[in-house]
Structures are given as C-alpha cells and as structure tokens.
PDB file of C-alpha atoms in Angstrom:
ATOM      1  CA  UNK A  28      -5.564 -13.028  -2.886  1.00  0.00           C
ATOM      2  CA  UNK A  29      -2.626 -11.245  -4.630  1.00  0.00           C
ATOM      3  CA  UNK A  30      -1.833  -9.624  -1.242  1.00  0.00           C
ATOM      4  CA  UNK A  31      -1.959 -12.964   0.625  1.00  0.00           C
ATOM      5  CA  UNK A  32       0.668 -14.443  -1.667  1.00  0.00           C
ATOM      6  CA  UNK A  33       3.176 -11.682  -0.848  1.00  0.00           C
ATOM      7  CA  UNK A  34       2.436 -11.534   2.958  1.00  0.00           C
ATOM      8  CA  UNK A  35       1.816 -15.210   3.853  1.00  0.00           C
ATOM      9  CA  UNK A  36       5.307 -15.924   5.363  1.00  0.00           C
ATOM     10  CA  UNK A  37       4.905 -12.983   7.844  1.00  0.00           C
ATOM     11  CA  UNK A  38       1.367 -14.196   8.644  1.00  0.00           C
ATOM     12  CA  UNK A  39       2.756 -17.637   9.421  1.00  0.00           C
ATOM     13  CA  UNK A  40       5.254 -16.161  11.852  1.00  0.00           C
ATOM     14  CA  UNK A  41       2.584 -14.081  13.468  1.00  0.00           C
ATOM     15  CA  UNK A  42       0.366 -17.066  14.208  1.00  0.00           C
ATOM     16  CA  UNK A  43       3.180 -19.062  15.684  1.00  0.00           C
ATOM     17  CA  UNK A  44       4.133 -16.199  17.998  1.00  0.00           C
ATOM     18  CA  UNK A  45       0.487 -15.747  19.065  1.00  0.00           C
ATOM     19  CA  UNK A  46      -0.010 -19.436  19.836  1.00  0.00           C
ATOM     20  CA  UNK A  47       3.252 -19.762  21.823  1.00  0.00           C
ATOM     21  CA  UNK A  48       2.846 -19.550  25.515  1.00  0.00           C
ATOM     22  CA  UNK A  49       6.608 -18.792  26.073  1.00  0.00           C
ATOM     23  CA  UNK A  50       8.471 -15.695  24.895  1.00  0.00           C
ATOM     24  CA  UNK A  51       9.522 -16.280  21.301  1.00  0.00           C
ATOM     25  CA  UNK A  52      11.285 -13.986  18.827  1.00  0.00           C
ATOM     26  CA  UNK A  53      10.138 -13.624  15.235  1.00  0.00           C
ATOM     27  CA  UNK A  54      13.708 -14.222  13.952  1.00  0.00           C
ATOM     28  CA  UNK A  55      14.028 -17.434  15.997  1.00  0.00           C
ATOM     29  CA  UNK A  56      10.752 -18.701  14.740  1.00  0.00           C
ATOM     30  CA  UNK A  57      11.655 -17.941  11.201  1.00  0.00           C
ATOM     31  CA  UNK A  58      15.039 -19.688  11.492  1.00  0.00           C
ATOM     32  CA  UNK A  59      13.460 -22.726  13.062  1.00  0.00           C
ATOM     33  CA  UNK A  60      10.881 -23.051  10.226  1.00  0.00           C
ATOM     34  CA  UNK A  61      13.571 -22.709   7.496  1.00  0.00           C
ATOM     35  CA  UNK A  62      15.897 -25.171   9.216  1.00  0.00           C
ATOM     36  CA  UNK A  63      13.078 -27.719   9.503  1.00  0.00           C
ATOM     37  CA  UNK A  64      11.219 -27.274   6.223  1.00  0.00           C
ATOM     38  CA  UNK A  65      13.315 -25.016   4.000  1.00  0.00           C
ATOM     39  CA  UNK A  66      12.241 -21.761   2.498  1.00  0.00           C
ATOM     40  CA  UNK A  67       9.023 -23.297   1.227  1.00  0.00           C
ATOM     41  CA  UNK A  68       8.043 -23.953   4.898  1.00  0.00           C
ATOM     42  CA  UNK A  69       7.293 -20.267   5.135  1.00  0.00           C
ATOM     43  CA  UNK A  70       4.410 -20.946   2.802  1.00  0.00           C
ATOM     44  CA  UNK A  71       2.777 -23.780   4.753  1.00  0.00           C
ATOM     45  CA  UNK A  72      -1.003 -23.218   4.678  1.00  0.00           C
ATOM     46  CA  UNK A  73      -1.008 -20.909   1.623  1.00  0.00           C
ATOM     47  CA  UNK A  74      -4.017 -22.729   0.128  1.00  0.00           C
ATOM     48  CA  UNK A  75      -5.953 -22.055   3.379  1.00  0.00           C
ATOM     49  CA  UNK A  76      -4.912 -18.439   3.306  1.00  0.00           C
ATOM     50  CA  UNK A  77      -6.154 -18.018  -0.232  1.00  0.00           C
ATOM     51  CA  UNK A  78      -9.428 -19.789   0.647  1.00  0.00           C
ATOM     52  CA  UNK A  79      -9.793 -17.322   3.546  1.00  0.00           C
ATOM     53  CA  UNK A  80      -9.194 -14.387   1.280  1.00  0.00           C
ATOM     54  CA  UNK A  81     -11.808 -15.739  -1.152  1.00  0.00           C
ATOM     55  CA  UNK A  82     -14.444 -16.107   1.636  1.00  0.00           C
ATOM     56  CA  UNK A  83     -13.684 -13.836   4.593  1.00  0.00           C
ATOM     57  CA  UNK A  84     -12.172 -10.773   2.742  1.00  0.00           C
ATOM     58  CA  UNK A  85     -14.404 -10.804  -0.266  1.00  0.00           C
ATOM     59  CA  UNK A  86     -17.620 -11.100   1.735  1.00  0.00           C
ATOM     60  CA  UNK A  87     -16.522  -8.206   3.962  1.00  0.00           C
ATOM     61  CA  UNK A  88     -15.899  -5.946   1.065  1.00  0.00           C
ATOM     62  CA  UNK A  89     -19.118  -6.957  -0.694  1.00  0.00           C
ATOM     63  CA  UNK A  90     -21.406  -6.466   2.300  1.00  0.00           C
ATOM     64  CA  UNK A  91     -19.728  -3.268   3.451  1.00  0.00           C
ATOM     65  CA  UNK A  92     -20.154  -1.644   0.062  1.00  0.00           C
ATOM     66  CA  UNK A  93     -23.677  -3.010  -0.319  1.00  0.00           C
ATOM     67  CA  UNK A  94     -24.901  -1.644   3.020  1.00  0.00           C
ATOM     68  CA  UNK A  95     -23.148   1.677   2.343  1.00  0.00           C
ATOM     69  CA  UNK A  96     -24.912   2.003  -0.962  1.00  0.00           C
ATOM     70  CA  UNK A  97     -28.271   1.228   0.605  1.00  0.00           C
ATOM     71  CA  UNK A  98     -27.714   3.822   3.370  1.00  0.00           C
ATOM     72  CA  UNK A  99     -26.405   6.525   0.914  1.00  0.00           C
ATOM     73  CA  UNK A 100     -27.931   9.916   1.379  1.00  0.00           C
ATOM     74  CA  UNK A 101     -29.846  11.450  -1.461  1.00  0.00           C
ATOM     75  CA  UNK A 102     -28.130  14.799  -0.848  1.00  0.00           C
ATOM     76  CA  UNK A 103     -24.628  13.309  -1.134  1.00  0.00           C
ATOM     77  CA  UNK A 104     -23.760  13.973   2.521  1.00  0.00           C
ATOM     78  CA  UNK A 105     -21.512  11.612   4.495  1.00  0.00           C
ATOM     79  CA  UNK A 106     -22.987   8.699   6.391  1.00  0.00           C
ATOM     80  CA  UNK A 107     -23.680   9.252  10.046  1.00  0.00           C
ATOM     81  CA  UNK A 108     -21.581   7.373  12.616  1.00  0.00           C
ATOM     82  CA  UNK A 109     -24.327   4.937  13.506  1.00  0.00           C
ATOM     83  CA  UNK A 110     -24.808   4.151   9.783  1.00  0.00           C
ATOM     84  CA  UNK A 111     -21.167   3.430   9.298  1.00  0.00           C
ATOM     85  CA  UNK A 112     -21.184   1.298  12.477  1.00  0.00           C
ATOM     86  CA  UNK A 113     -24.112  -0.700  11.039  1.00  0.00           C
ATOM     87  CA  UNK A 114     -22.194  -1.304   7.786  1.00  0.00           C
ATOM     88  CA  UNK A 115     -19.085  -2.471   9.620  1.00  0.00           C
ATOM     89  CA  UNK A 116     -20.998  -4.615  11.993  1.00  0.00           C
ATOM     90  CA  UNK A 117     -22.890  -6.425   9.252  1.00  0.00           C
ATOM     91  CA  UNK A 118     -19.899  -6.926   6.992  1.00  0.00           C
ATOM     92  CA  UNK A 119     -17.738  -8.138   9.934  1.00  0.00           C
ATOM     93  CA  UNK A 120     -20.345 -10.630  10.941  1.00  0.00           C
ATOM     94  CA  UNK A 121     -20.756 -11.813   7.301  1.00  0.00           C
ATOM     95  CA  UNK A 122     -17.027 -12.133   6.909  1.00  0.00           C
ATOM     96  CA  UNK A 123     -16.582 -13.955  10.214  1.00  0.00           C
ATOM     97  CA  UNK A 124     -19.272 -16.501   9.621  1.00  0.00           C
ATOM     98  CA  UNK A 125     -18.434 -17.261   6.013  1.00  0.00           C
ATOM     99  CA  UNK A 126     -14.723 -17.310   6.541  1.00  0.00           C
ATOM    100  CA  UNK A 127     -14.499 -19.195   9.849  1.00  0.00           C
ATOM    101  CA  UNK A 128     -13.794 -22.642   8.346  1.00  0.00           C
ATOM    102  CA  UNK A 129     -10.976 -21.274   6.233  1.00  0.00           C
ATOM    103  CA  UNK A 130      -9.729 -19.342   9.348  1.00  0.00           C
ATOM    104  CA  UNK A 131      -9.471 -22.596  11.337  1.00  0.00           C
ATOM    105  CA  UNK A 132      -7.562 -24.299   8.452  1.00  0.00           C
ATOM    106  CA  UNK A 133      -5.271 -21.288   8.151  1.00  0.00           C
ATOM    107  CA  UNK A 134      -4.414 -21.265  11.876  1.00  0.00           C
ATOM    108  CA  UNK A 135      -3.970 -25.098  12.065  1.00  0.00           C
ATOM    109  CA  UNK A 136      -1.804 -25.396   8.933  1.00  0.00           C
ATOM    110  CA  UNK A 137       0.407 -22.474   9.945  1.00  0.00           C
ATOM    111  CA  UNK A 138       0.816 -23.686  13.490  1.00  0.00           C
ATOM    112  CA  UNK A 139       1.450 -27.326  12.544  1.00  0.00           C
ATOM    113  CA  UNK A 140       5.277 -27.051  12.459  1.00  0.00           C
ATOM    114  CA  UNK A 141       5.353 -25.633  16.030  1.00  0.00           C
ATOM    115  CA  UNK A 142       3.673 -28.745  17.392  1.00  0.00           C
ATOM    116  CA  UNK A 143       5.292 -32.122  18.341  1.00  0.00           C
ATOM    117  CA  UNK A 144       5.189 -34.690  15.576  1.00  0.00           C
ATOM    118  CA  UNK A 145       2.447 -36.771  17.217  1.00  0.00           C
ATOM    119  CA  UNK A 146       0.131 -33.748  17.479  1.00  0.00           C
ATOM    120  CA  UNK A 147       0.417 -32.563  13.861  1.00  0.00           C
ATOM    121  CA  UNK A 148      -2.496 -32.794  11.563  1.00  0.00           C
ATOM    122  CA  UNK A 149      -0.443 -32.840   8.332  1.00  0.00           C
ATOM    123  CA  UNK A 150      -3.159 -31.215   6.134  1.00  0.00           C
ATOM    124  CA  UNK A 151      -1.922 -31.466   2.462  1.00  0.00           C
ATOM    125  CA  UNK A 152      -3.914 -28.463   1.403  1.00  0.00           C
ATOM    126  CA  UNK A 153      -7.123 -26.566   2.397  1.00  0.00           C
ATOM    127  CA  UNK A 154      -9.561 -29.025   0.761  1.00  0.00           C
ATOM    128  CA  UNK A 155      -7.798 -31.967   2.342  1.00  0.00           C
ATOM    129  CA  UNK A 156      -7.963 -30.338   5.717  1.00  0.00           C
ATOM    130  CA  UNK A 157     -11.674 -29.491   5.270  1.00  0.00           C
ATOM    131  CA  UNK A 158     -12.363 -33.080   4.387  1.00  0.00           C
ATOM    132  CA  UNK A 159     -10.483 -34.358   7.494  1.00  0.00           C
ATOM    133  CA  UNK A 160     -12.182 -31.875   9.739  1.00  0.00           C
ATOM    134  CA  UNK A 161     -15.644 -32.993   8.612  1.00  0.00           C
ATOM    135  CA  UNK A 162     -14.729 -36.683   8.742  1.00  0.00           C
ATOM    136  CA  UNK A 163     -12.938 -36.715  12.108  1.00  0.00           C
ATOM    137  CA  UNK A 164     -14.617 -33.881  14.012  1.00  0.00           C
ATOM    138  CA  UNK A 165     -18.000 -33.427  12.353  1.00  0.00           C
ATOM    139  CA  UNK A 166     -19.762 -30.333  10.904  1.00  0.00           C
ATOM    140  CA  UNK A 167     -19.601 -28.601  14.360  1.00  0.00           C
ATOM    141  CA  UNK A 168     -15.826 -28.286  13.932  1.00  0.00           C
ATOM    142  CA  UNK A 169     -16.527 -25.574  11.314  1.00  0.00           C
ATOM    143  CA  UNK A 170     -17.637 -23.275  14.140  1.00  0.00           C
ATOM    144  CA  UNK A 171     -14.564 -23.712  16.360  1.00  0.00           C
ATOM    145  CA  UNK A 172     -13.511 -20.309  17.662  1.00  0.00           C
ATOM    146  CA  UNK A 173     -16.431 -18.624  15.910  1.00  0.00           C
ATOM    147  CA  UNK A 174     -17.051 -16.043  18.764  1.00  0.00           C
ATOM    148  CA  UNK A 175     -13.456 -14.575  18.875  1.00  0.00           C
ATOM    149  CA  UNK A 176     -13.441 -14.774  15.103  1.00  0.00           C
ATOM    150  CA  UNK A 177     -16.634 -12.757  14.829  1.00  0.00           C
ATOM    151  CA  UNK A 178     -15.174 -10.155  17.304  1.00  0.00           C
ATOM    152  CA  UNK A 179     -11.960  -9.909  15.424  1.00  0.00           C
ATOM    153  CA  UNK A 180     -13.746  -9.653  12.052  1.00  0.00           C
ATOM    154  CA  UNK A 181     -15.949  -6.807  13.247  1.00  0.00           C
ATOM    155  CA  UNK A 182     -12.974  -4.980  14.839  1.00  0.00           C
ATOM    156  CA  UNK A 183     -10.994  -5.490  11.647  1.00  0.00           C
ATOM    157  CA  UNK A 184     -13.721  -4.194   9.344  1.00  0.00           C
ATOM    158  CA  UNK A 185     -14.322  -1.211  11.575  1.00  0.00           C
ATOM    159  CA  UNK A 186     -10.681  -0.263  12.011  1.00  0.00           C
ATOM    160  CA  UNK A 187      -9.632  -0.924   8.465  1.00  0.00           C
ATOM    161  CA  UNK A 188     -12.583   0.311   6.371  1.00  0.00           C
ATOM    162  CA  UNK A 189     -13.673   3.313   8.560  1.00  0.00           C
ATOM    163  CA  UNK A 190     -10.097   4.520   9.090  1.00  0.00           C
ATOM    164  CA  UNK A 191      -9.261   4.109   5.450  1.00  0.00           C
ATOM    165  CA  UNK A 192     -12.450   5.871   4.300  1.00  0.00           C
ATOM    166  CA  UNK A 193     -11.911   8.682   6.833  1.00  0.00           C
ATOM    167  CA  UNK A 194      -8.326   9.237   5.913  1.00  0.00           C
ATOM    168  CA  UNK A 195      -9.045   9.107   2.217  1.00  0.00           C
ATOM    169  CA  UNK A 196     -11.842  11.655   2.616  1.00  0.00           C
ATOM    170  CA  UNK A 197      -9.584  13.948   4.605  1.00  0.00           C
ATOM    171  CA  UNK A 198      -6.869  13.775   1.916  1.00  0.00           C
ATOM    172  CA  UNK A 199      -9.371  14.471  -0.916  1.00  0.00           C
ATOM    173  CA  UNK A 200     -10.902  17.351   1.075  1.00  0.00           C
ATOM    174  CA  UNK A 201      -7.353  18.779   1.394  1.00  0.00           C
ATOM    175  CA  UNK A 202      -7.140  19.102  -2.283  1.00  0.00           C
ATOM    176  CA  UNK A 203      -5.146  15.921  -3.130  1.00  0.00           C
ATOM    177  CA  UNK A 204      -6.268  14.151  -6.302  1.00  0.00           C
ATOM    178  CA  UNK A 205      -7.923  10.732  -6.077  1.00  0.00           C
ATOM    179  CA  UNK A 206      -4.840   8.839  -7.046  1.00  0.00           C
ATOM    180  CA  UNK A 207      -2.772   5.880  -5.957  1.00  0.00           C
ATOM    181  CA  UNK A 208      -0.712   8.078  -3.611  1.00  0.00           C
ATOM    182  CA  UNK A 209      -3.873   8.954  -1.649  1.00  0.00           C
ATOM    183  CA  UNK A 210      -4.959   5.309  -1.590  1.00  0.00           C
ATOM    184  CA  UNK A 211      -1.413   4.209  -0.476  1.00  0.00           C
ATOM    185  CA  UNK A 212      -1.231   6.847   2.351  1.00  0.00           C
ATOM    186  CA  UNK A 213      -4.728   6.078   3.737  1.00  0.00           C
ATOM    187  CA  UNK A 214      -4.231   2.246   3.623  1.00  0.00           C
ATOM    188  CA  UNK A 215      -0.793   2.598   5.220  1.00  0.00           C
ATOM    189  CA  UNK A 216      -2.135   4.459   8.222  1.00  0.00           C
ATOM    190  CA  UNK A 217      -5.203   2.183   8.350  1.00  0.00           C
ATOM    191  CA  UNK A 218      -2.909  -0.807   8.724  1.00  0.00           C
ATOM    192  CA  UNK A 219      -1.386   0.736  11.876  1.00  0.00           C
ATOM    193  CA  UNK A 220      -4.854   1.363  13.420  1.00  0.00           C
ATOM    194  CA  UNK A 221      -6.221  -2.015  12.489  1.00  0.00           C
ATOM    195  CA  UNK A 222      -3.172  -3.992  13.814  1.00  0.00           C
ATOM    196  CA  UNK A 223      -3.379  -2.331  17.209  1.00  0.00           C
ATOM    197  CA  UNK A 224      -7.172  -2.544  17.534  1.00  0.00           C
ATOM    198  CA  UNK A 225      -7.376  -6.250  16.394  1.00  0.00           C
ATOM    199  CA  UNK A 226      -4.364  -7.666  18.177  1.00  0.00           C
ATOM    200  CA  UNK A 227      -6.023  -8.891  21.400  1.00  0.00           C
ATOM    201  CA  UNK A 228      -8.975 -10.457  19.556  1.00  0.00           C
ATOM    202  CA  UNK A 229      -6.462 -12.017  16.998  1.00  0.00           C
ATOM    203  CA  UNK A 230      -4.417 -13.550  19.822  1.00  0.00           C
ATOM    204  CA  UNK A 231      -7.614 -14.948  21.339  1.00  0.00           C
ATOM    205  CA  UNK A 232      -8.714 -16.432  18.105  1.00  0.00           C
ATOM    206  CA  UNK A 233      -5.471 -18.057  17.311  1.00  0.00           C
ATOM    207  CA  UNK A 234      -5.178 -19.497  20.874  1.00  0.00           C
ATOM    208  CA  UNK A 235      -8.724 -20.895  20.773  1.00  0.00           C
ATOM    209  CA  UNK A 236      -8.261 -22.646  17.380  1.00  0.00           C
ATOM    210  CA  UNK A 237      -4.794 -23.952  18.186  1.00  0.00           C
ATOM    211  CA  UNK A 238      -5.850 -25.251  21.648  1.00  0.00           C
ATOM    212  CA  UNK A 239      -8.749 -27.153  20.357  1.00  0.00           C
ATOM    213  CA  UNK A 240      -6.603 -28.684  17.614  1.00  0.00           C
ATOM    214  CA  UNK A 241      -4.347 -30.190  20.493  1.00  0.00           C
ATOM    215  CA  UNK A 242      -7.382 -31.368  22.376  1.00  0.00           C
ATOM    216  CA  UNK A 243      -8.893 -33.168  19.434  1.00  0.00           C
ATOM    217  CA  UNK A 244      -5.563 -34.910  18.744  1.00  0.00           C
ATOM    218  CA  UNK A 245      -5.643 -35.999  22.259  1.00  0.00           C
ATOM    219  CA  UNK A 246      -8.681 -38.117  21.410  1.00  0.00           C
ATOM    220  CA  UNK A 247     -11.344 -35.934  23.125  1.00  0.00           C
ATOM    221  CA  UNK A 248     -14.644 -36.683  21.586  1.00  0.00           C
ATOM    222  CA  UNK A 249     -16.244 -34.301  19.197  1.00  0.00           C
ATOM    223  CA  UNK A 250     -19.393 -34.072  21.399  1.00  0.00           C
ATOM    224  CA  UNK A 251     -17.219 -32.749  24.208  1.00  0.00           C
ATOM    225  CA  UNK A 252     -15.237 -30.337  22.147  1.00  0.00           C
ATOM    226  CA  UNK A 253     -15.900 -26.855  23.344  1.00  0.00           C
ATOM    227  CA  UNK A 254     -14.089 -23.551  22.984  1.00  0.00           C
ATOM    228  CA  UNK A 255     -13.176 -22.241  26.460  1.00  0.00           C
ATOM    229  CA  UNK A 256     -15.179 -19.163  27.393  1.00  0.00           C
ATOM    230  CA  UNK A 257     -13.452 -15.890  26.210  1.00  0.00           C
ATOM    231  CA  UNK A 258     -13.286 -14.524  29.779  1.00  0.00           C
ATOM    232  CA  UNK A 259     -11.394 -17.682  30.919  1.00  0.00           C
ATOM    233  CA  UNK A 260      -8.934 -17.478  28.011  1.00  0.00           C
ATOM    234  CA  UNK A 261      -8.379 -13.720  28.644  1.00  0.00           C
ATOM    235  CA  UNK A 262      -7.878 -14.446  32.393  1.00  0.00           C
ATOM    236  CA  UNK A 263      -5.444 -17.257  31.677  1.00  0.00           C
ATOM    237  CA  UNK A 264      -3.346 -15.272  29.311  1.00  0.00           C
ATOM    238  CA  UNK A 265      -3.198 -12.192  31.677  1.00  0.00           C
ATOM    239  CA  UNK A 266      -2.434 -14.187  34.697  1.00  0.00           C
ATOM    240  CA  UNK A 267       0.210 -16.412  33.235  1.00  0.00           C
ATOM    241  CA  UNK A 268       1.812 -14.011  30.581  1.00  0.00           C
ATOM    242  CA  UNK A 269       0.767 -10.535  31.438  1.00  0.00           C
ATOM    243  CA  UNK A 270      -1.003  -7.748  29.494  1.00  0.00           C
ATOM    244  CA  UNK A 271       1.666  -7.632  26.718  1.00  0.00           C
ATOM    245  CA  UNK A 272       0.761 -11.194  25.668  1.00  0.00           C
ATOM    246  CA  UNK A 273      -2.380  -9.824  24.009  1.00  0.00           C
ATOM    247  CA  UNK A 274      -0.087  -7.999  21.562  1.00  0.00           C
ATOM    248  CA  UNK A 275       2.156 -10.941  20.748  1.00  0.00           C
ATOM    249  CA  UNK A 276       3.064 -10.912  17.137  1.00  0.00           C
ATOM    250  CA  UNK A 277       2.170  -7.204  16.752  1.00  0.00           C
ATOM    251  CA  UNK A 278       5.238  -6.362  14.652  1.00  0.00           C
ATOM    252  CA  UNK A 279       4.943  -9.156  12.156  1.00  0.00           C
ATOM    253  CA  UNK A 280       1.204  -8.620  12.125  1.00  0.00           C
ATOM    254  CA  UNK A 281       1.747  -5.021  11.094  1.00  0.00           C
ATOM    255  CA  UNK A 282       4.462  -5.864   8.678  1.00  0.00           C
ATOM    256  CA  UNK A 283       1.988  -8.418   7.114  1.00  0.00           C
ATOM    257  CA  UNK A 284      -1.164  -6.263   7.291  1.00  0.00           C
ATOM    258  CA  UNK A 285       0.299  -2.958   6.067  1.00  0.00           C
ATOM    259  CA  UNK A 286       1.427  -4.059   2.596  1.00  0.00           C
ATOM    260  CA  UNK A 287      -1.641  -6.339   2.354  1.00  0.00           C
ATOM    261  CA  UNK A 288      -4.020  -3.386   2.963  1.00  0.00           C
ATOM    262  CA  UNK A 289      -1.944  -1.245   0.588  1.00  0.00           C
ATOM    263  CA  UNK A 290      -2.220  -3.854  -2.157  1.00  0.00           C
ATOM    264  CA  UNK A 291      -5.806  -4.721  -1.406  1.00  0.00           C
ATOM    265  CA  UNK A 292      -7.122  -1.129  -1.352  1.00  0.00           C
ATOM    266  CA  UNK A 293      -5.115   0.003  -4.403  1.00  0.00           C
ATOM    267  CA  UNK A 294      -6.354  -2.828  -6.477  1.00  0.00           C
ATOM    268  CA  UNK A 295      -9.892  -2.451  -5.068  1.00  0.00           C
ATOM    269  CA  UNK A 296      -9.962   1.359  -5.950  1.00  0.00           C
ATOM    270  CA  UNK A 297      -8.703   0.471  -9.477  1.00  0.00           C
ATOM    271  CA  UNK A 298     -11.381  -2.038  -9.981  1.00  0.00           C
ATOM    272  CA  UNK A 299     -14.054   0.220  -8.462  1.00  0.00           C
ATOM    273  CA  UNK A 300     -13.270   2.956 -10.959  1.00  0.00           C
ATOM    274  CA  UNK A 301     -13.112   0.648 -13.958  1.00  0.00           C
ATOM    275  CA  UNK A 302     -14.857  -2.715 -13.772  1.00  0.00           C
ATOM    276  CA  UNK A 303     -17.370  -2.055 -10.907  1.00  0.00           C
ATOM    277  CA  UNK A 304     -18.478   1.320 -12.287  1.00  0.00           C
ATOM    278  CA  UNK A 305     -19.995  -0.397 -15.284  1.00  0.00           C
ATOM    279  CA  UNK A 306     -22.649  -2.083 -13.027  1.00  0.00           C
ATOM    280  CA  UNK A 307     -23.313   0.768 -10.624  1.00  0.00           C
TER     281      UNK A 307
END
C-alpha cells in the first residue's frame, strides 16, 4: 500500500495509454489530466488502488510463501522448477480471484477522465463504486475481465517472485550480504522482467474492463454483458493497431512497477526478518 501511494499517478497514465485505441504520448495524457482536474487528478482511483493492494497483492504474497513453506525440502536444497511453478500458479490464481473486483474499480476510476462526460461513472471512492456495481450490474459484474486478470496475475507472480528470488539467491551465493542493497538490486531487475512479460496481458485486461464499462453505460442489460473472447480481443488489437499495441504503456508501467517492487520487497524482507520470524 505504501508503494501504491508513491506510484499511483504513473499507474493512472499507464491505464489511459493502454485503453486508448489511438497513439497517445504519456506527457500528453499527463498534461490533459492536470489541465482538466488539477494535480490531484493524477490520484483519481487511489482508494481502488489501495483496495487492490490489500486484496490482490497481499493474497499473492501470502499464498506464495505458504506454498513454498509447504514444499520446502528437509535437506535445505532449492525448490525444483515444477515446485516453484506450482507456487506461482496458485498464488497468481488466488490474487487474481480475490483482487478482481478491486482491479475493475481501479481501471474504471483511472480511465474515467479519458471518457466523454455522458459515459463517466463518477465513482466517489472504491466503496461507492463497489456499491454501484452491485446495484446497477449485479454480482456477476465482479467477475468482469476475470480471465485476462488471472493470466496477468499468474504471469506477474511468476516473473516478479521467481526472478526476484533467483537474482537474490545468485547475489547471496556470490558473497554479497543479505542487505537492502541486494534486495534493491534484485527487485530492480525483477521489475524489468515483470513489465515486459506482463504487458500484453495487462493491455488485454485493461481493454476488457474499460470496454465493458462503455457497453454498460450504453444501457446493455447485465444478462447480456459478456467479456469478448481473448482471441477476438487479441486479433482486433493486432489487426487495427499492430503488434506494438500489446506493449502500450510499457515505459510508464516500468517506471511505476520498478519503484513499487523495490519498496514492496525491501519492506517485505524487513518484516520477514523481524515481525514474521516470530511466528515461523
């Protein structure tokens, strides 16, 4: 949550770039938001981002560590690749399912300013948005975009956690002490890996959630609201915008994710050595 407070403006720009079907520059999007809503406009949807961190991110960390502890070898050897894959798969699925409602709110609130006035939802905060979703669209709306969200969550967990653990182990094996500098270096590079791996799934997720928002505002009934098949969304993006569209918002995404991972893993390692160790 601490990391989200620092990186939220960059995440907002990333979402607006990903949901745009026309070429848009990050600086142009930033200027438009500031001109329309002021500096605080860059923090639209912060409550949803914090809710997302409290559900999606925390459940991923908890399940990943729990599964790793259950699979830990008695001789102290490293986990096998299939065991690591199982831990990342389960934690990604848990994070994707638990955090999907907050993910929808996050995308909708961040993308609201990019829409025409008559299509905006104008959620006051995450709880208000959740109430309106349930009232206007029904409980099924909480699962909008669940498939691309699960794919992204699994890829994010695998690319972030596995690359971080691998890099940290390599640095420790090279003789570096288990310190903040090691955690910083490993998380910095893990951010680069995760941004690249997750970008296509992230674009698909944002497009799906934003597109359904516009459809529901167009008075399409809840019973007929369906996320378009992933293959159709992929085909449409590739046909109309080209392969590079799957990496829209890569730079702001990396600028957001890199410091977020650094802050998250440094704080996590500190807690693991102090608070969590009391209950291990």
